[in-house]
Amino acid sequence: MNITAEPYEFEFEPQSTALLLVDFQRDFVEPGGFGESLGNDVSMLRKAIPAAEKLLEAARESGIHVIHTREGHRTDLRDAPPTKLARGKLETGIGSEGPMGRILVRGEGGHDIIPELTPREGEPVIDKPGKNSFYATDLDLVLRNRGVESLIVCGVTTEVCVQSTVREANDRGYECLVVEDAVASYFEEFQRVALDMIKAQGAIFGWVTKSDSVLSAFESVGAVR
Ligand code: TIU
């Protein structure tokens, strides 16, 4: 099947495709979390939620694999590099108590995926200590064991965890399609240039499209599983 995309059509087989939802966590998109502690306006990220909700519903209906990721750490923070903990000289940083519990710590309220996109039973949730979803996780194994070759990527933030993940996915041989209205950045300019970087030079890291194009393709898929 084909999806209209830039720089040219994205070809995929529904059976070997997964919708990857990167770090749609309360810590990034709700006030009082890590994103806000870094000085960001979290409302910028909420723009990606409506399209991601539609894609998630459509993927579930057509039986396309769905995988969620979350950035966060063990309660004792032993999997957080001291450099990451120190970065930004934040008063309320990773591991500190915030309005949604300890920031970016597994099991805390802020680490949860937002209610709009709550994972369903059977949808893998990859807990990751880094920005890149493959780093120190079993994401590659989970994808290969199901024969996944193509990723349709949504999430936050476009230039940080989404792009880090897409770059690594590309090196590992996955084809990535990034959905521009289902990814978001705290910075308008970064949103634009991060997407430009992915699709430049003949899809150097991957393809970029809008959710409507993915939704039409999913509709014509029928049920794959
Ligand atoms: N700060 C920022 O833009 N992003 C992160 O810290 N993590 C993710 O992108 N998930």
mmCIF file of C-alpha atoms and ligand atoms in Angstrom:
data_model
loop_
_atom_site.group_PDB
_atom_site.id
_atom_site.type_symbol
_atom_site.label_atom_id
_atom_site.label_comp_id
_atom_site.label_asym_id
_atom_site.label_seq_id
_atom_site.Cartn_x
_atom_site.Cartn_y
_atom_site.Cartn_z
ATOM 1 C CA MET A 1 0.000 0.000 0.000
ATOM 2 C CA ASN A 2 1.017 3.617 -0.493
ATOM 3 C CA ILE A 3 0.521 6.771 1.560
ATOM 4 C CA THR A 4 0.958 10.204 0.019
ATOM 5 C CA ALA A 5 3.993 11.675 1.784
ATOM 6 C CA GLU A 6 7.043 13.843 1.377
ATOM 7 C CA PRO A 7 9.496 13.563 -0.284
ATOM 8 C CA TYR A 8 7.622 10.784 -2.142
ATOM 9 C CA GLU A 9 5.039 8.060 -1.500
ATOM 10 C CA PHE A 10 5.568 5.871 1.541
ATOM 11 C CA GLU A 11 5.093 2.171 0.760
ATOM 12 C CA PHE A 12 4.053 -0.193 3.528
ATOM 13 C CA GLU A 13 2.427 -3.540 4.197
ATOM 14 C CA PRO A 14 -0.189 -3.309 6.964
ATOM 15 C CA GLN A 15 0.858 -6.650 8.511
ATOM 16 C CA SER A 16 4.432 -5.464 8.967
ATOM 17 C CA THR A 17 3.623 -1.940 10.161
ATOM 18 C CA ALA A 18 3.315 -0.524 13.672
ATOM 19 C CA LEU A 19 1.934 2.737 14.969
ATOM 20 C CA LEU A 20 4.566 3.984 17.435
ATOM 21 C CA LEU A 21 3.362 6.529 20.017
ATOM 22 C CA VAL A 22 6.392 8.171 21.583
ATOM 23 C CA ASP A 23 6.230 9.524 25.152
ATOM 24 C CA PHE A 24 2.687 10.895 25.277
ATOM 25 C CA GLN A 25 3.170 11.238 29.042
ATOM 26 C CA ARG A 26 1.609 13.633 31.512
ATOM 27 C CA ASP A 27 5.157 14.804 32.434
ATOM 28 C CA PHE A 28 5.529 16.333 28.977
ATOM 29 C CA VAL A 29 2.046 17.536 28.060
ATOM 30 C CA GLU A 30 0.442 18.549 31.363
ATOM 31 C CA PRO A 31 1.350 21.441 33.678
ATOM 32 C CA GLY A 32 3.607 20.547 36.622
ATOM 33 C CA GLY A 33 5.719 17.927 34.855
ATOM 34 C CA PHE A 34 9.213 17.670 33.423
ATOM 35 C CA GLY A 35 8.398 19.717 30.309
ATOM 36 C CA GLU A 36 7.213 22.665 32.343
ATOM 37 C CA SER A 37 10.151 22.338 34.796
ATOM 38 C CA LEU A 38 12.422 22.856 31.770
ATOM 39 C CA GLY A 39 10.677 26.197 31.188
ATOM 40 C CA ASN A 40 8.391 25.090 28.355
ATOM 41 C CA ASP A 41 4.794 25.937 27.425
ATOM 42 C CA VAL A 42 3.104 22.538 27.487
ATOM 43 C CA SER A 43 0.098 23.717 25.487
ATOM 44 C CA MET A 44 2.346 23.537 22.392
ATOM 45 C CA LEU A 45 2.512 19.755 22.757
ATOM 46 C CA ARG A 46 -1.201 19.243 23.226
ATOM 47 C CA LYS A 47 -1.697 20.110 19.534
ATOM 48 C CA ALA A 48 -0.575 16.582 18.626
ATOM 49 C CA ILE A 49 -3.169 14.799 20.758
ATOM 50 C CA PRO A 50 -6.320 14.936 18.534
ATOM 51 C CA ALA A 51 -4.569 13.458 15.473
ATOM 52 C CA ALA A 52 -2.804 10.841 17.602
ATOM 53 C CA GLU A 53 -6.155 9.806 19.097
ATOM 54 C CA LYS A 54 -7.632 9.324 15.606
ATOM 55 C CA LEU A 55 -4.626 7.323 14.429
ATOM 56 C CA LEU A 56 -4.717 5.128 17.520
ATOM 57 C CA GLU A 57 -8.413 4.380 17.050
ATOM 58 C CA ALA A 58 -7.930 3.612 13.347
ATOM 59 C CA ALA A 59 -4.907 1.375 13.967
ATOM 60 C CA ARG A 60 -6.848 -0.573 16.590
ATOM 61 C CA GLU A 61 -9.808 -0.982 14.241
ATOM 62 C CA SER A 62 -7.678 -2.239 11.381
ATOM 63 C CA GLY A 63 -5.480 -4.450 13.574
ATOM 64 C CA ILE A 64 -2.236 -2.592 12.890
ATOM 65 C CA HIS A 65 0.314 -3.136 15.686
ATOM 66 C CA VAL A 66 0.342 -0.392 18.327
ATOM 67 C CA ILE A 67 3.363 0.294 20.527
ATOM 68 C CA HIS A 68 3.716 2.974 23.203
ATOM 69 C CA THR A 69 6.893 4.336 24.778
ATOM 70 C CA ARG A 70 7.530 6.212 28.004
ATOM 71 C CA GLU A 71 10.657 8.052 29.089
ATOM 72 C CA GLY A 72 11.446 7.541 32.763
ATOM 73 C CA HIS A 73 13.583 5.999 35.449
ATOM 74 C CA ARG A 74 13.740 3.497 38.263
ATOM 75 C CA THR A 75 12.678 4.841 41.658
ATOM 76 C CA ASP A 76 16.324 4.785 42.811
ATOM 77 C CA LEU A 77 17.359 6.616 39.579
ATOM 78 C CA ARG A 78 20.226 4.168 39.006
ATOM 79 C CA ASP A 79 19.401 4.027 35.302
ATOM 80 C CA ALA A 80 19.620 7.813 34.969
ATOM 81 C CA PRO A 81 23.077 9.073 34.028
ATOM 82 C CA PRO A 82 24.313 11.597 36.611
ATOM 83 C CA THR A 83 24.822 13.974 33.681
ATOM 84 C CA LYS A 84 21.104 13.749 32.804
ATOM 85 C CA LEU A 85 20.127 14.400 36.425
ATOM 86 C CA ALA A 86 22.419 17.421 36.681
ATOM 87 C CA ARG A 87 21.521 18.945 33.285
ATOM 88 C CA GLY A 88 19.764 22.283 33.372
ATOM 89 C CA LYS A 89 20.608 22.912 37.056
ATOM 90 C CA LEU A 90 16.874 22.517 37.716
ATOM 91 C CA GLU A 91 15.372 23.122 41.139
ATOM 92 C CA THR A 92 12.627 20.622 40.362
ATOM 93 C CA GLY A 93 14.187 18.080 38.029
ATOM 94 C CA ILE A 94 14.087 14.320 37.387
ATOM 95 C CA GLY A 95 13.261 12.478 40.625
ATOM 96 C CA SER A 96 11.988 15.598 42.444
ATOM 97 C CA GLU A 97 8.479 15.756 43.860
ATOM 98 C CA GLY A 98 6.134 17.656 41.576
ATOM 99 C CA PRO A 99 2.352 18.095 41.403
ATOM 100 C CA MET A 100 2.035 14.694 39.633
ATOM 101 C CA GLY A 101 4.489 12.792 41.846
ATOM 102 C CA ARG A 102 8.215 12.319 41.302
ATOM 103 C CA ILE A 103 9.210 13.693 37.900
ATOM 104 C CA LEU A 104 9.980 11.091 35.183
ATOM 105 C CA VAL A 105 9.951 8.227 37.690
ATOM 106 C CA ARG A 106 8.198 4.977 36.782
ATOM 107 C CA GLY A 107 4.989 4.338 38.668
ATOM 108 C CA GLU A 108 4.368 8.039 39.378
ATOM 109 C CA GLY A 109 1.349 9.923 38.004
ATOM 110 C CA GLY A 110 3.348 12.177 35.707
ATOM 111 C CA HIS A 111 5.089 9.224 34.087
ATOM 112 C CA ASP A 112 1.745 7.797 32.939
ATOM 113 C CA ILE A 113 0.547 8.061 29.379
ATOM 114 C CA ILE A 114 -2.190 10.697 29.075
ATOM 115 C CA PRO A 115 -5.777 9.427 29.476
ATOM 116 C CA GLU A 116 -6.644 10.237 25.834
ATOM 117 C CA LEU A 117 -4.127 7.623 24.636
ATOM 118 C CA THR A 118 -4.111 5.051 27.433
ATOM 119 C CA PRO A 119 -2.598 1.777 26.207
ATOM 120 C CA ARG A 120 -4.952 -1.168 25.874
ATOM 121 C CA GLU A 121 -4.204 -4.628 27.145
ATOM 122 C CA GLY A 122 -1.926 -6.344 24.628
ATOM 123 C CA GLU A 123 -0.288 -3.139 23.371
ATOM 124 C CA PRO A 124 3.403 -3.191 24.347
ATOM 125 C CA VAL A 125 4.625 -0.275 26.461
ATOM 126 C CA ILE A 126 8.372 0.288 26.189
ATOM 127 C CA ASP A 127 9.948 1.990 29.205
ATOM 128 C CA LYS A 128 13.056 3.815 28.152
ATOM 129 C CA PRO A 129 15.730 5.680 30.101
ATOM 130 C CA GLY A 130 16.879 7.740 27.107
ATOM 131 C CA LYS A 131 15.497 9.847 24.315
ATOM 132 C CA ASN A 132 16.021 7.228 21.598
ATOM 133 C CA SER A 133 13.411 4.477 22.087
ATOM 134 C CA PHE A 134 15.895 1.736 21.104
ATOM 135 C CA TYR A 135 18.531 2.705 23.679
ATOM 136 C CA ALA A 136 18.612 0.196 26.567
ATOM 137 C CA THR A 137 15.160 -1.211 25.681
ATOM 138 C CA ASP A 138 13.796 -4.322 23.980
ATOM 139 C CA LEU A 139 11.921 -2.342 21.301
ATOM 140 C CA ASP A 140 13.922 -3.875 18.447
ATOM 141 C CA LEU A 141 13.172 -7.387 19.709
ATOM 142 C CA VAL A 142 9.478 -6.621 20.121
ATOM 143 C CA LEU A 143 9.314 -5.286 16.550
ATOM 144 C CA ARG A 144 11.334 -8.093 14.947
ATOM 145 C CA ASN A 145 9.433 -10.835 16.752
ATOM 146 C CA ARG A 146 6.235 -9.540 15.142
ATOM 147 C CA GLY A 147 7.836 -8.983 11.744
ATOM 148 C CA VAL A 148 7.479 -5.211 11.872
ATOM 149 C CA GLU A 149 9.443 -3.398 9.155
ATOM 150 C CA SER A 150 7.697 -0.012 8.971
ATOM 151 C CA LEU A 151 6.870 2.501 11.690
ATOM 152 C CA ILE A 152 4.239 5.213 11.604
ATOM 153 C CA VAL A 153 5.457 7.602 14.251
ATOM 154 C CA CYS A 154 3.586 10.056 16.490
ATOM 155 C CA GLY A 155 4.596 11.628 19.782
ATOM 156 C CA VAL A 156 6.556 14.244 21.625
ATOM 157 C CA THR A 157 8.798 16.024 21.214
ATOM 158 C CA THR A 158 9.491 16.119 17.499
ATOM 159 C CA GLU A 159 13.126 17.160 17.693
ATOM 160 C CA VAL A 160 14.052 15.194 20.812
ATOM 161 C CA CYS A 161 12.533 11.739 21.408
ATOM 162 C CA VAL A 162 10.752 11.399 18.067
ATOM 163 C CA GLN A 163 13.754 12.364 15.974
ATOM 164 C CA SER A 164 16.248 10.403 18.111
ATOM 165 C CA THR A 165 14.039 7.342 17.665
ATOM 166 C CA VAL A 166 13.587 7.804 13.928
ATOM 167 C CA ARG A 167 17.326 8.226 13.346
ATOM 168 C CA GLU A 168 18.117 4.980 15.147
ATOM 169 C CA ALA A 169 15.190 3.154 13.517
ATOM 170 C CA ASN A 170 16.555 4.185 10.139
ATOM 171 C CA ASP A 171 20.012 2.773 10.950
ATOM 172 C CA ARG A 172 18.370 -0.468 12.041
ATOM 173 C CA GLY A 173 16.587 -0.795 8.690
ATOM 174 C CA TYR A 174 13.062 0.296 9.587
ATOM 175 C CA GLU A 175 11.122 2.594 7.258
ATOM 176 C CA CYS A 176 9.655 5.510 9.248
ATOM 177 C CA LEU A 177 6.742 7.749 8.395
ATOM 178 C CA VAL A 178 6.375 10.712 10.760
ATOM 179 C CA VAL A 179 2.889 12.222 11.061
ATOM 180 C CA GLU A 180 3.371 15.964 11.221
ATOM 181 C CA ASP A 181 0.134 16.893 13.013
ATOM 182 C CA ALA A 182 0.558 14.024 15.507
ATOM 183 C CA VAL A 183 4.036 15.095 16.639
ATOM 184 C CA ALA A 184 4.760 18.330 18.470
ATOM 185 C CA SER A 185 7.541 20.499 19.801
ATOM 186 C CA TYR A 186 7.649 23.223 22.437
ATOM 187 C CA PHE A 187 9.252 25.377 19.699
ATOM 188 C CA GLU A 188 7.523 26.211 16.398
ATOM 189 C CA GLU A 189 10.794 26.503 14.530
ATOM 190 C CA PHE A 190 12.102 23.171 15.812
ATOM 191 C CA GLN A 191 8.871 21.463 14.728
ATOM 192 C CA ARG A 192 9.403 22.700 11.188
ATOM 193 C CA VAL A 193 13.115 22.046 10.875
ATOM 194 C CA ALA A 194 13.001 18.673 12.640
ATOM 195 C CA LEU A 195 10.499 17.468 10.037
ATOM 196 C CA ASP A 196 12.517 19.047 7.215
ATOM 197 C CA MET A 197 15.626 17.179 8.391
ATOM 198 C CA ILE A 198 13.858 13.833 8.318
ATOM 199 C CA LYS A 199 12.501 14.111 4.784
ATOM 200 C CA ALA A 200 15.418 16.009 3.177
ATOM 201 C CA GLN A 201 17.944 14.436 0.809
ATOM 202 C CA GLY A 202 15.459 11.914 -0.590
ATOM 203 C CA ALA A 203 14.084 10.762 2.807
ATOM 204 C CA ILE A 204 17.460 10.614 4.531
ATOM 205 C CA PHE A 205 15.835 9.407 7.781
ATOM 206 C CA GLY A 206 12.233 8.875 6.683
ATOM 207 C CA TRP A 207 9.016 10.319 5.322
ATOM 208 C CA VAL A 208 6.587 12.979 6.560
ATOM 209 C CA THR A 209 2.832 13.131 6.029
ATOM 210 C CA LYS A 210 -0.417 14.370 7.594
ATOM 211 C CA SER A 211 -2.775 12.226 9.658
ATOM 212 C CA ASP A 212 -5.576 12.441 7.071
ATOM 213 C CA SER A 213 -3.419 10.583 4.563
ATOM 214 C CA VAL A 214 -2.642 7.838 7.074
ATOM 215 C CA LEU A 215 -6.289 7.586 8.107
ATOM 216 C CA SER A 216 -7.458 7.122 4.503
ATOM 217 C CA ALA A 217 -4.862 4.390 4.030
ATOM 218 C CA PHE A 218 -5.888 2.653 7.271
ATOM 219 C CA GLU A 219 -9.538 2.776 6.183
ATOM 220 C CA SER A 220 -8.756 0.900 3.000
ATOM 221 C CA VAL A 221 -6.698 -1.706 4.861
ATOM 222 C CA GLY A 222 -9.676 -3.595 6.313
ATOM 223 C CA ALA A 223 -8.807 -5.854 9.203
ATOM 224 C CA VAL A 224 -5.265 -7.200 9.060
ATOM 225 C CA ARG A 225 -5.510 -9.297 12.228
HETATM 226 N N1 TIU B 1 12.558 18.161 26.486
HETATM 227 C C1 TIU B 1 12.112 17.612 25.381
HETATM 228 O O1 TIU B 1 11.848 18.279 24.384
HETATM 229 N N2 TIU B 1 11.892 16.273 25.334
HETATM 230 C C2 TIU B 1 12.229 15.339 26.269
HETATM 231 O O2 TIU B 1 12.872 15.625 27.273
HETATM 232 N N3 TIU B 1 11.777 14.062 26.039
HETATM 233 C C3 TIU B 1 11.015 13.671 24.944
HETATM 234 O O3 TIU B 1 11.063 14.279 23.881
HETATM 235 N N4 TIU B 1 10.179 12.650 25.111
#
